[in-house]
């Protein structure tokens, strides 16, 4: 087998092309690339925390609206009602409040269908908001401190919250409350999922 050596002219041409490629390299993936950051996580967090226009509180009383199984709502506590506080959360045994709840809250009516098990989740990426779910049948007025309420559960841990395993043998009306410690008000998303028992 005979090997053919490349001619000196051919080698010179290859070297020249390689050198030209180094000078005019326009590879966008090169280490010295200065393109803008494309980190979608940071962009998403920024979008979620952009101030939302406050919705009105149409009522009756403290209600900002309704939510149902399979539904979700994205809103802000800014501009919400200001009738529920740590006194009510303690009286109704929702949780032990270690902070004052002096700011606005958002309240949504939720009817749990008979023999369904509900999970209510709160996503609050921008501030430490808390979730409360209380059984409340009065459709015209909201509870206050000293009110005798039905079963109440809450999640006052830092970050997102969840209240799960809600069940009733008959249709049961609840209030779903989003509130912030020490007057904190910000964006949130509530979602409700239900399954048959």
PDB file of C-alpha atoms in Angstrom:
ATOM      1  CA  UNK A   1       0.000   0.000   0.000  1.00  0.00           C
ATOM      2  CA  UNK A   2       1.376   3.356  -1.046  1.00  0.00           C
ATOM      3  CA  UNK A   3       0.790   6.474   1.070  1.00  0.00           C
ATOM      4  CA  UNK A   4       0.467   9.784  -0.708  1.00  0.00           C
ATOM      5  CA  UNK A   5       1.949  12.739   1.142  1.00  0.00           C
ATOM      6  CA  UNK A   6       0.061  16.023   0.864  1.00  0.00           C
ATOM      7  CA  UNK A   7       1.782  18.616  -1.246  1.00  0.00           C
ATOM      8  CA  UNK A   8       3.322  21.694   0.420  1.00  0.00           C
ATOM      9  CA  UNK A   9       0.819  23.876  -1.470  1.00  0.00           C
ATOM     10  CA  UNK A  10      -2.112  21.916  -0.013  1.00  0.00           C
ATOM     11  CA  UNK A  11      -0.741  22.214   3.554  1.00  0.00           C
ATOM     12  CA  UNK A  12      -0.246  25.966   3.118  1.00  0.00           C
ATOM     13  CA  UNK A  13      -3.847  26.350   1.987  1.00  0.00           C
ATOM     14  CA  UNK A  14      -5.177  24.425   5.028  1.00  0.00           C
ATOM     15  CA  UNK A  15      -3.108  26.537   7.436  1.00  0.00           C
ATOM     16  CA  UNK A  16      -4.315  29.773   5.847  1.00  0.00           C
ATOM     17  CA  UNK A  17      -7.974  28.720   6.109  1.00  0.00           C
ATOM     18  CA  UNK A  18      -7.549  27.710   9.771  1.00  0.00           C
ATOM     19  CA  UNK A  19      -5.927  31.040  10.595  1.00  0.00           C
ATOM     20  CA  UNK A  20      -8.744  32.960   8.843  1.00  0.00           C
ATOM     21  CA  UNK A  21     -11.351  30.979  10.800  1.00  0.00           C
ATOM     22  CA  UNK A  22      -9.776  32.056  14.089  1.00  0.00           C
ATOM     23  CA  UNK A  23      -9.853  35.711  13.065  1.00  0.00           C
ATOM     24  CA  UNK A  24     -13.462  35.725  11.886  1.00  0.00           C
ATOM     25  CA  UNK A  25     -15.048  33.273  14.296  1.00  0.00           C
ATOM     26  CA  UNK A  26     -18.684  34.233  14.838  1.00  0.00           C
ATOM     27  CA  UNK A  27     -19.663  31.246  16.923  1.00  0.00           C
ATOM     28  CA  UNK A  28     -22.335  32.482  19.405  1.00  0.00           C
ATOM     29  CA  UNK A  29     -21.509  29.652  21.780  1.00  0.00           C
ATOM     30  CA  UNK A  30     -17.911  30.727  22.348  1.00  0.00           C
ATOM     31  CA  UNK A  31     -16.892  31.278  25.977  1.00  0.00           C
ATOM     32  CA  UNK A  32     -16.537  35.033  25.415  1.00  0.00           C
ATOM     33  CA  UNK A  33     -20.163  35.300  24.237  1.00  0.00           C
ATOM     34  CA  UNK A  34     -21.853  38.350  25.769  1.00  0.00           C
ATOM     35  CA  UNK A  35     -25.469  37.545  24.805  1.00  0.00           C
ATOM     36  CA  UNK A  36     -28.147  38.408  27.382  1.00  0.00           C
ATOM     37  CA  UNK A  37     -28.896  35.893  30.108  1.00  0.00           C
ATOM     38  CA  UNK A  38     -31.636  33.480  29.075  1.00  0.00           C
ATOM     39  CA  UNK A  39     -32.330  32.019  32.512  1.00  0.00           C
ATOM     40  CA  UNK A  40     -36.084  31.343  32.346  1.00  0.00           C
ATOM     41  CA  UNK A  41     -36.372  30.692  36.099  1.00  0.00           C
ATOM     42  CA  UNK A  42     -35.355  34.253  36.941  1.00  0.00           C
ATOM     43  CA  UNK A  43     -37.640  35.635  34.224  1.00  0.00           C
ATOM     44  CA  UNK A  44     -40.602  33.605  35.537  1.00  0.00           C
ATOM     45  CA  UNK A  45     -40.046  34.776  39.110  1.00  0.00           C
ATOM     46  CA  UNK A  46     -39.907  38.369  37.893  1.00  0.00           C
ATOM     47  CA  UNK A  47     -43.152  37.938  35.953  1.00  0.00           C
ATOM     48  CA  UNK A  48     -44.919  36.364  38.939  1.00  0.00           C
ATOM     49  CA  UNK A  49     -43.852  39.245  41.175  1.00  0.00           C
ATOM     50  CA  UNK A  50     -44.836  42.053  38.827  1.00  0.00           C
ATOM     51  CA  UNK A  51     -47.544  44.035  40.697  1.00  0.00           C
ATOM     52  CA  UNK A  52     -51.072  43.047  39.667  1.00  0.00           C
ATOM     53  CA  UNK A  53     -53.974  45.457  39.417  1.00  0.00           C
ATOM     54  CA  UNK A  54     -56.120  45.005  42.544  1.00  0.00           C
ATOM     55  CA  UNK A  55     -59.537  43.465  41.933  1.00  0.00           C
ATOM     56  CA  UNK A  56     -62.535  44.978  43.699  1.00  0.00           C
ATOM     57  CA  UNK A  57     -64.210  43.193  46.601  1.00  0.00           C
ATOM     58  CA  UNK A  58     -67.717  42.715  45.188  1.00  0.00           C
ATOM     59  CA  UNK A  59     -69.006  40.928  48.288  1.00  0.00           C
ATOM     60  CA  UNK A  60     -71.194  40.158  49.911  1.00  0.00           C
ATOM     61  CA  UNK A  61     -69.085  41.444  52.769  1.00  0.00           C
ATOM     62  CA  UNK A  62     -65.446  40.252  52.473  1.00  0.00           C
ATOM     63  CA  UNK A  63     -65.805  38.028  49.382  1.00  0.00           C
ATOM     64  CA  UNK A  64     -63.547  38.659  46.408  1.00  0.00           C
ATOM     65  CA  UNK A  65     -65.125  35.825  44.423  1.00  0.00           C
ATOM     66  CA  UNK A  66     -65.623  32.071  44.265  1.00  0.00           C
ATOM     67  CA  UNK A  67     -63.451  29.079  43.486  1.00  0.00           C
ATOM     68  CA  UNK A  68     -64.458  25.525  42.626  1.00  0.00           C
ATOM     69  CA  UNK A  69     -62.959  22.064  42.202  1.00  0.00           C
ATOM     70  CA  UNK A  70     -60.489  22.105  39.319  1.00  0.00           C
ATOM     71  CA  UNK A  71     -60.260  25.885  39.378  1.00  0.00           C
ATOM     72  CA  UNK A  72     -57.540  28.385  40.136  1.00  0.00           C
ATOM     73  CA  UNK A  73     -57.229  32.110  40.657  1.00  0.00           C
ATOM     74  CA  UNK A  74     -54.219  34.417  40.429  1.00  0.00           C
ATOM     75  CA  UNK A  75     -54.594  37.729  42.244  1.00  0.00           C
ATOM     76  CA  UNK A  76     -53.068  40.047  44.827  1.00  0.00           C
ATOM     77  CA  UNK A  77     -54.071  40.660  48.416  1.00  0.00           C
ATOM     78  CA  UNK A  78     -53.590  44.375  47.748  1.00  0.00           C
ATOM     79  CA  UNK A  79     -57.012  46.023  47.794  1.00  0.00           C
ATOM     80  CA  UNK A  80     -58.675  43.072  49.507  1.00  0.00           C
ATOM     81  CA  UNK A  81     -60.958  43.107  52.537  1.00  0.00           C
ATOM     82  CA  UNK A  82     -59.616  43.860  56.000  1.00  0.00           C
ATOM     83  CA  UNK A  83     -61.934  42.022  58.395  1.00  0.00           C
ATOM     84  CA  UNK A  84     -60.025  38.860  59.366  1.00  0.00           C
ATOM     85  CA  UNK A  85     -57.030  38.827  61.658  1.00  0.00           C
ATOM     86  CA  UNK A  86     -55.093  36.773  64.185  1.00  0.00           C
ATOM     87  CA  UNK A  87     -57.960  37.013  66.676  1.00  0.00           C
ATOM     88  CA  UNK A  88     -60.299  35.101  64.382  1.00  0.00           C
ATOM     89  CA  UNK A  89     -57.638  32.562  63.345  1.00  0.00           C
ATOM     90  CA  UNK A  90     -56.970  31.811  67.008  1.00  0.00           C
ATOM     91  CA  UNK A  91     -60.649  31.724  68.069  1.00  0.00           C
ATOM     92  CA  UNK A  92     -61.521  29.351  65.197  1.00  0.00           C
ATOM     93  CA  UNK A  93     -58.497  27.115  65.932  1.00  0.00           C
ATOM     94  CA  UNK A  94     -57.170  27.509  62.366  1.00  0.00           C
ATOM     95  CA  UNK A  95     -53.604  27.655  63.688  1.00  0.00           C
ATOM     96  CA  UNK A  96     -51.729  29.348  66.508  1.00  0.00           C
ATOM     97  CA  UNK A  97     -50.904  32.843  65.233  1.00  0.00           C
ATOM     98  CA  UNK A  98     -47.527  34.150  66.329  1.00  0.00           C
ATOM     99  CA  UNK A  99     -47.853  37.281  64.216  1.00  0.00           C
ATOM    100  CA  UNK A 100     -50.389  40.044  63.612  1.00  0.00           C
ATOM    101  CA  UNK A 101     -52.472  39.853  60.428  1.00  0.00           C
ATOM    102  CA  UNK A 102     -53.036  43.560  59.945  1.00  0.00           C
ATOM    103  CA  UNK A 103     -53.130  43.811  56.153  1.00  0.00           C
ATOM    104  CA  UNK A 104     -55.718  43.054  53.514  1.00  0.00           C
ATOM    105  CA  UNK A 105     -56.802  39.510  52.779  1.00  0.00           C
ATOM    106  CA  UNK A 106     -58.559  37.841  49.862  1.00  0.00           C
ATOM    107  CA  UNK A 107     -61.525  35.586  50.592  1.00  0.00           C
ATOM    108  CA  UNK A 108     -63.160  33.136  48.161  1.00  0.00           C
ATOM    109  CA  UNK A 109     -66.292  31.040  48.693  1.00  0.00           C
ATOM    110  CA  UNK A 110     -65.787  27.340  47.954  1.00  0.00           C
ATOM    111  CA  UNK A 111     -68.516  24.687  47.977  1.00  0.00           C
ATOM    112  CA  UNK A 112     -67.074  21.227  48.532  1.00  0.00           C
ATOM    113  CA  UNK A 113     -69.344  18.709  46.783  1.00  0.00           C
ATOM    114  CA  UNK A 114     -70.585  15.771  48.834  1.00  0.00           C
ATOM    115  CA  UNK A 115     -68.186  12.827  49.084  1.00  0.00           C
ATOM    116  CA  UNK A 116     -65.352  14.682  47.359  1.00  0.00           C
ATOM    117  CA  UNK A 117     -61.905  15.093  48.917  1.00  0.00           C
ATOM    118  CA  UNK A 118     -60.365  18.491  48.216  1.00  0.00           C
ATOM    119  CA  UNK A 119     -56.816  19.797  48.257  1.00  0.00           C
ATOM    120  CA  UNK A 120     -56.391  23.574  48.255  1.00  0.00           C
ATOM    121  CA  UNK A 121     -52.921  24.852  47.413  1.00  0.00           C
ATOM    122  CA  UNK A 122     -51.458  28.343  47.776  1.00  0.00           C
ATOM    123  CA  UNK A 123     -48.491  29.478  45.686  1.00  0.00           C
ATOM    124  CA  UNK A 124     -46.992  32.744  46.982  1.00  0.00           C
ATOM    125  CA  UNK A 125     -43.604  33.201  45.286  1.00  0.00           C
ATOM    126  CA  UNK A 126     -43.025  36.835  46.208  1.00  0.00           C
ATOM    127  CA  UNK A 127     -44.032  37.134  49.872  1.00  0.00           C
ATOM    128  CA  UNK A 128     -44.885  34.971  52.867  1.00  0.00           C
ATOM    129  CA  UNK A 129     -48.670  34.643  52.578  1.00  0.00           C
ATOM    130  CA  UNK A 130     -50.747  32.146  54.553  1.00  0.00           C
ATOM    131  CA  UNK A 131     -53.717  29.930  53.717  1.00  0.00           C
ATOM    132  CA  UNK A 132     -56.853  29.405  55.819  1.00  0.00           C
ATOM    133  CA  UNK A 133     -59.907  27.276  54.979  1.00  0.00           C
ATOM    134  CA  UNK A 134     -62.917  27.565  57.295  1.00  0.00           C
ATOM    135  CA  UNK A 135     -66.376  25.978  57.120  1.00  0.00           C
ATOM    136  CA  UNK A 136     -68.814  28.901  56.924  1.00  0.00           C
ATOM    137  CA  UNK A 137     -72.434  28.604  55.784  1.00  0.00           C
ATOM    138  CA  UNK A 138     -73.518  32.259  56.105  1.00  0.00           C
ATOM    139  CA  UNK A 139     -73.677  33.587  52.534  1.00  0.00           C
ATOM    140  CA  UNK A 140     -74.280  37.224  53.516  1.00  0.00           C
ATOM    141  CA  UNK A 141     -71.624  37.956  56.134  1.00  0.00           C
ATOM    142  CA  UNK A 142     -68.060  36.937  56.842  1.00  0.00           C
ATOM    143  CA  UNK A 143     -66.766  35.833  60.240  1.00  0.00           C
ATOM    144  CA  UNK A 144     -65.074  38.195  62.658  1.00  0.00           C
ATOM    145  CA  UNK A 145     -63.094  37.728  65.837  1.00  0.00           C
ATOM    146  CA  UNK A 146     -65.409  35.955  68.276  1.00  0.00           C
ATOM    147  CA  UNK A 147     -67.489  34.329  65.514  1.00  0.00           C
ATOM    148  CA  UNK A 148     -68.396  30.699  66.032  1.00  0.00           C
ATOM    149  CA  UNK A 149     -67.094  29.009  62.920  1.00  0.00           C
ATOM    150  CA  UNK A 150     -67.095  25.442  61.698  1.00  0.00           C
ATOM    151  CA  UNK A 151     -63.937  23.402  61.253  1.00  0.00           C
ATOM    152  CA  UNK A 152     -60.930  25.514  60.295  1.00  0.00           C
ATOM    153  CA  UNK A 153     -57.548  24.509  58.966  1.00  0.00           C
ATOM    154  CA  UNK A 154     -54.620  26.696  58.071  1.00  0.00           C
ATOM    155  CA  UNK A 155     -51.076  26.623  56.827  1.00  0.00           C
ATOM    156  CA  UNK A 156     -48.996  29.463  58.260  1.00  0.00           C
ATOM    157  CA  UNK A 157     -45.598  27.960  57.454  1.00  0.00           C
ATOM    158  CA  UNK A 158     -43.139  30.010  55.444  1.00  0.00           C
ATOM    159  CA  UNK A 159     -43.532  29.737  51.683  1.00  0.00           C
ATOM    160  CA  UNK A 160     -46.341  28.015  49.819  1.00  0.00           C
ATOM    161  CA  UNK A 161     -49.210  26.429  51.736  1.00  0.00           C
ATOM    162  CA  UNK A 162     -51.660  23.557  51.417  1.00  0.00           C
ATOM    163  CA  UNK A 163     -54.812  22.366  53.148  1.00  0.00           C
ATOM    164  CA  UNK A 164     -55.777  18.858  52.122  1.00  0.00           C
ATOM    165  CA  UNK A 165     -58.124  15.989  52.968  1.00  0.00           C
ATOM    166  CA  UNK A 166     -61.178  18.263  53.158  1.00  0.00           C
ATOM    167  CA  UNK A 167     -64.272  16.044  53.056  1.00  0.00           C
ATOM    168  CA  UNK A 168     -67.966  16.171  53.855  1.00  0.00           C
ATOM    169  CA  UNK A 169     -70.847  13.761  53.382  1.00  0.00           C
ATOM    170  CA  UNK A 170     -72.988  16.660  52.120  1.00  0.00           C
ATOM    171  CA  UNK A 171     -72.244  19.791  50.102  1.00  0.00           C
ATOM    172  CA  UNK A 172     -70.299  22.077  52.431  1.00  0.00           C
ATOM    173  CA  UNK A 173     -69.557  25.773  52.007  1.00  0.00           C
ATOM    174  CA  UNK A 174     -66.122  27.052  53.012  1.00  0.00           C
ATOM    175  CA  UNK A 175     -64.204  30.305  52.888  1.00  0.00           C
ATOM    176  CA  UNK A 176     -60.700  30.128  51.429  1.00  0.00           C
ATOM    177  CA  UNK A 177     -58.583  32.960  52.842  1.00  0.00           C
ATOM    178  CA  UNK A 178     -55.176  34.263  51.776  1.00  0.00           C
ATOM    179  CA  UNK A 179     -53.596  36.599  54.332  1.00  0.00           C
ATOM    180  CA  UNK A 180     -50.142  37.941  55.171  1.00  0.00           C
ATOM    181  CA  UNK A 181     -48.274  38.328  58.430  1.00  0.00           C
ATOM    182  CA  UNK A 182     -47.573  41.835  59.680  1.00  0.00           C
ATOM    183  CA  UNK A 183     -49.467  43.541  56.882  1.00  0.00           C
ATOM    184  CA  UNK A 184     -47.612  41.865  54.019  1.00  0.00           C
ATOM    185  CA  UNK A 185     -49.607  42.061  50.766  1.00  0.00           C
ATOM    186  CA  UNK A 186     -48.590  40.481  47.452  1.00  0.00           C
ATOM    187  CA  UNK A 187     -49.411  38.198  44.531  1.00  0.00           C
ATOM    188  CA  UNK A 188     -50.593  34.617  44.874  1.00  0.00           C
ATOM    189  CA  UNK A 189     -52.208  31.727  43.022  1.00  0.00           C
ATOM    190  CA  UNK A 190     -54.836  29.456  44.586  1.00  0.00           C
ATOM    191  CA  UNK A 191     -55.752  26.115  43.054  1.00  0.00           C
ATOM    192  CA  UNK A 192     -58.279  23.466  44.058  1.00  0.00           C
ATOM    193  CA  UNK A 193     -58.238  19.794  43.109  1.00  0.00           C
ATOM    194  CA  UNK A 194     -60.924  17.272  44.087  1.00  0.00           C
ATOM    195  CA  UNK A 195     -61.244  13.514  43.854  1.00  0.00           C
ATOM    196  CA  UNK A 196     -64.038  11.083  44.716  1.00  0.00           C
ATOM    197  CA  UNK A 197     -63.816   9.235  47.977  1.00  0.00           C
TER     198      UNK A 197
END
